[in-house]
């Protein structure tokens, strides 16, 4: 039986291949994509962004294709309980084709810590190295919790 295959729209730290490789052990196939009627906010005191529905705004990112159930589970745990995984309609940048994909949406629409616009290039320059280290520590902890299966 074939494994399930999922699409996931990413718009923040998961756009960095270095982070995704630590989490799922590979760089999945991806395409540039946009999510209409949403805005990418910075969060006070945090280095990662949040998105929320905002009419007339657009979030650029990319869509991962071929994500397995196990990989989706790792992303779910990594994204924490403050995000809600929802199915959204995205548009591929190159072709304007519309696809359904999972996206992690900030759970608190009225969060007073959300502000401005999060900038991926600035984040990469300032925070990527430390974020990759934090992600490696996260995976080490997660692997200690997961029972090993022999193949």
mmCIF file of C-alpha atoms in Angstrom:
data_model
loop_
_atom_site.group_PDB
_atom_site.id
_atom_site.type_symbol
_atom_site.label_atom_id
_atom_site.label_comp_id
_atom_site.label_asym_id
_atom_site.label_seq_id
_atom_site.Cartn_x
_atom_site.Cartn_y
_atom_site.Cartn_z
ATOM 1 C CA UNK A 1 0.000 0.000 0.000
ATOM 2 C CA UNK A 2 1.406 3.405 -0.974
ATOM 3 C CA UNK A 3 2.125 5.955 1.722
ATOM 4 C CA UNK A 4 -0.063 9.042 1.849
ATOM 5 C CA UNK A 5 1.329 12.105 0.147
ATOM 6 C CA UNK A 6 0.575 15.608 1.394
ATOM 7 C CA UNK A 7 1.174 19.173 0.270
ATOM 8 C CA UNK A 8 2.230 21.774 2.846
ATOM 9 C CA UNK A 9 2.410 25.528 2.241
ATOM 10 C CA UNK A 10 5.337 27.077 4.139
ATOM 11 C CA UNK A 11 5.939 30.790 4.567
ATOM 12 C CA UNK A 12 8.499 31.253 7.338
ATOM 13 C CA UNK A 13 11.410 29.352 8.827
ATOM 14 C CA UNK A 14 10.452 26.190 6.927
ATOM 15 C CA UNK A 15 11.309 27.962 3.660
ATOM 16 C CA UNK A 16 14.966 27.447 4.690
ATOM 17 C CA UNK A 17 16.181 24.141 3.271
ATOM 18 C CA UNK A 18 18.671 23.800 6.152
ATOM 19 C CA UNK A 19 15.796 23.717 8.677
ATOM 20 C CA UNK A 20 13.656 21.271 6.687
ATOM 21 C CA UNK A 21 16.594 18.883 6.169
ATOM 22 C CA UNK A 22 17.091 18.685 9.950
ATOM 23 C CA UNK A 23 13.382 18.016 10.520
ATOM 24 C CA UNK A 24 12.599 15.427 7.850
ATOM 25 C CA UNK A 25 16.020 14.405 6.566
ATOM 26 C CA UNK A 26 15.523 15.674 3.032
ATOM 27 C CA UNK A 27 14.569 18.682 0.927
ATOM 28 C CA UNK A 28 11.138 17.828 -0.491
ATOM 29 C CA UNK A 29 10.071 18.820 -3.966
ATOM 30 C CA UNK A 30 8.646 22.333 -3.826
ATOM 31 C CA UNK A 31 7.277 25.160 -5.947
ATOM 32 C CA UNK A 32 6.900 28.879 -5.228
ATOM 33 C CA UNK A 33 3.329 29.659 -4.200
ATOM 34 C CA UNK A 34 1.108 32.368 -2.755
ATOM 35 C CA UNK A 35 -1.742 32.325 -0.273
ATOM 36 C CA UNK A 36 -4.359 34.995 -0.962
ATOM 37 C CA UNK A 37 -6.163 36.990 1.715
ATOM 38 C CA UNK A 38 -3.582 36.305 4.431
ATOM 39 C CA UNK A 39 -0.808 38.379 6.026
ATOM 40 C CA UNK A 40 2.563 37.256 7.456
ATOM 41 C CA UNK A 41 3.185 38.973 10.799
ATOM 42 C CA UNK A 42 6.220 39.257 13.009
ATOM 43 C CA UNK A 43 5.660 38.139 16.611
ATOM 44 C CA UNK A 44 7.143 40.156 19.488
ATOM 45 C CA UNK A 45 9.909 38.213 21.228
ATOM 46 C CA UNK A 46 10.056 35.445 18.607
ATOM 47 C CA UNK A 47 12.108 34.894 15.466
ATOM 48 C CA UNK A 48 9.432 33.043 13.469
ATOM 49 C CA UNK A 49 6.275 34.463 11.837
ATOM 50 C CA UNK A 50 2.540 33.901 12.019
ATOM 51 C CA UNK A 51 -0.065 34.169 9.295
ATOM 52 C CA UNK A 52 -3.693 35.132 9.684
ATOM 53 C CA UNK A 53 -6.520 35.829 7.258
ATOM 54 C CA UNK A 54 -6.456 39.478 6.119
ATOM 55 C CA UNK A 55 -8.534 40.534 3.106
ATOM 56 C CA UNK A 56 -6.563 41.939 0.217
ATOM 57 C CA UNK A 57 -3.163 40.746 1.464
ATOM 58 C CA UNK A 58 -1.025 37.929 0.072
ATOM 59 C CA UNK A 59 1.639 35.681 1.604
ATOM 60 C CA UNK A 60 4.445 34.380 -0.601
ATOM 61 C CA UNK A 61 6.048 31.070 0.238
ATOM 62 C CA UNK A 62 6.424 27.636 -1.238
ATOM 63 C CA UNK A 63 4.483 24.428 -1.302
ATOM 64 C CA UNK A 64 6.151 21.154 -0.390
ATOM 65 C CA UNK A 65 4.879 18.172 -2.353
ATOM 66 C CA UNK A 66 5.099 14.492 -1.473
ATOM 67 C CA UNK A 67 5.197 14.913 2.307
ATOM 68 C CA UNK A 68 4.657 11.555 4.035
ATOM 69 C CA UNK A 69 2.431 10.960 7.065
ATOM 70 C CA UNK A 70 5.527 10.626 9.276
ATOM 71 C CA UNK A 71 7.006 13.873 7.937
ATOM 72 C CA UNK A 72 3.677 15.678 8.393
ATOM 73 C CA UNK A 73 3.577 14.445 11.996
ATOM 74 C CA UNK A 74 7.078 15.874 12.634
ATOM 75 C CA UNK A 75 5.997 19.229 11.157
ATOM 76 C CA UNK A 76 2.832 19.189 13.295
ATOM 77 C CA UNK A 77 4.869 18.693 16.470
ATOM 78 C CA UNK A 78 7.464 21.297 15.426
ATOM 79 C CA UNK A 79 4.811 23.922 14.687
ATOM 80 C CA UNK A 80 3.513 23.799 18.261
ATOM 81 C CA UNK A 81 -0.008 24.238 19.618
ATOM 82 C CA UNK A 82 -0.182 27.961 18.859
ATOM 83 C CA UNK A 83 -0.674 27.091 15.201
ATOM 84 C CA UNK A 84 -3.730 25.404 13.738
ATOM 85 C CA UNK A 85 -3.205 23.197 10.682
ATOM 86 C CA UNK A 86 -5.783 24.101 8.057
ATOM 87 C CA UNK A 87 -6.382 23.221 4.427
ATOM 88 C CA UNK A 88 -5.980 26.337 2.285
ATOM 89 C CA UNK A 89 -6.121 27.097 -1.423
ATOM 90 C CA UNK A 90 -2.778 28.287 -2.768
ATOM 91 C CA UNK A 91 -1.710 29.466 -6.217
ATOM 92 C CA UNK A 92 1.483 28.249 -7.822
ATOM 93 C CA UNK A 93 3.545 31.301 -8.753
ATOM 94 C CA UNK A 94 4.787 29.887 -12.070
ATOM 95 C CA UNK A 95 1.494 28.628 -13.498
ATOM 96 C CA UNK A 96 -1.272 30.225 -11.360
ATOM 97 C CA UNK A 97 -2.589 26.669 -10.860
ATOM 98 C CA UNK A 98 -4.643 26.448 -7.684
ATOM 99 C CA UNK A 99 -3.984 23.612 -5.234
ATOM 100 C CA UNK A 100 -5.161 22.611 -1.786
ATOM 101 C CA UNK A 101 -2.425 22.307 0.838
ATOM 102 C CA UNK A 102 -2.013 22.289 4.580
ATOM 103 C CA UNK A 103 -0.824 25.520 6.196
ATOM 104 C CA UNK A 104 -0.093 26.390 9.814
ATOM 105 C CA UNK A 105 -2.263 29.377 10.753
ATOM 106 C CA UNK A 106 -1.781 31.327 14.005
ATOM 107 C CA UNK A 107 -4.514 30.305 16.425
ATOM 108 C CA UNK A 108 -5.068 33.647 18.184
ATOM 109 C CA UNK A 109 -6.569 36.183 15.770
ATOM 110 C CA UNK A 110 -6.449 38.904 18.457
ATOM 111 C CA UNK A 111 -2.856 38.307 19.599
ATOM 112 C CA UNK A 112 -1.421 41.701 20.685
ATOM 113 C CA UNK A 113 2.123 40.451 19.951
ATOM 114 C CA UNK A 114 1.571 40.323 16.180
ATOM 115 C CA UNK A 115 2.907 43.295 14.216
ATOM 116 C CA UNK A 116 4.278 44.449 10.882
ATOM 117 C CA UNK A 117 5.608 42.103 8.224
ATOM 118 C CA UNK A 118 8.093 39.258 8.828
ATOM 119 C CA UNK A 119 11.080 39.272 6.459
ATOM 120 C CA UNK A 120 12.592 35.924 5.418
ATOM 121 C CA UNK A 121 15.858 37.337 4.049
ATOM 122 C CA UNK A 122 16.503 39.311 7.248
ATOM 123 C CA UNK A 123 15.681 36.240 9.352
ATOM 124 C CA UNK A 124 18.143 34.117 7.331
ATOM 125 C CA UNK A 125 20.891 36.674 7.777
ATOM 126 C CA UNK A 126 20.351 37.195 11.517
ATOM 127 C CA UNK A 127 18.843 33.983 12.902
ATOM 128 C CA UNK A 128 19.346 30.993 10.558
ATOM 129 C CA UNK A 129 22.462 29.546 12.189
ATOM 130 C CA UNK A 130 21.009 29.570 15.721
ATOM 131 C CA UNK A 131 17.631 28.362 14.452
ATOM 132 C CA UNK A 132 19.208 25.332 12.775
ATOM 133 C CA UNK A 133 20.946 24.484 16.099
ATOM 134 C CA UNK A 134 17.626 24.816 17.957
ATOM 135 C CA UNK A 135 15.970 22.590 15.331
ATOM 136 C CA UNK A 136 18.696 19.943 15.773
ATOM 137 C CA UNK A 137 18.081 19.983 19.541
ATOM 138 C CA UNK A 138 14.329 19.663 18.929
ATOM 139 C CA UNK A 139 14.885 16.595 16.737
ATOM 140 C CA UNK A 140 17.244 14.985 19.266
ATOM 141 C CA UNK A 141 14.547 15.359 21.934
ATOM 142 C CA UNK A 142 11.838 14.066 19.591
ATOM 143 C CA UNK A 143 13.905 11.022 18.618
ATOM 144 C CA UNK A 144 14.365 10.170 22.313
ATOM 145 C CA UNK A 145 10.572 10.152 22.710
ATOM 146 C CA UNK A 146 9.831 8.069 19.601
ATOM 147 C CA UNK A 147 10.127 4.302 19.895
ATOM 148 C CA UNK A 148 12.582 2.907 17.376
ATOM 149 C CA UNK A 149 11.195 0.437 14.876
ATOM 150 C CA UNK A 150 13.412 -2.222 13.367
ATOM 151 C CA UNK A 151 13.226 -2.642 9.611
#
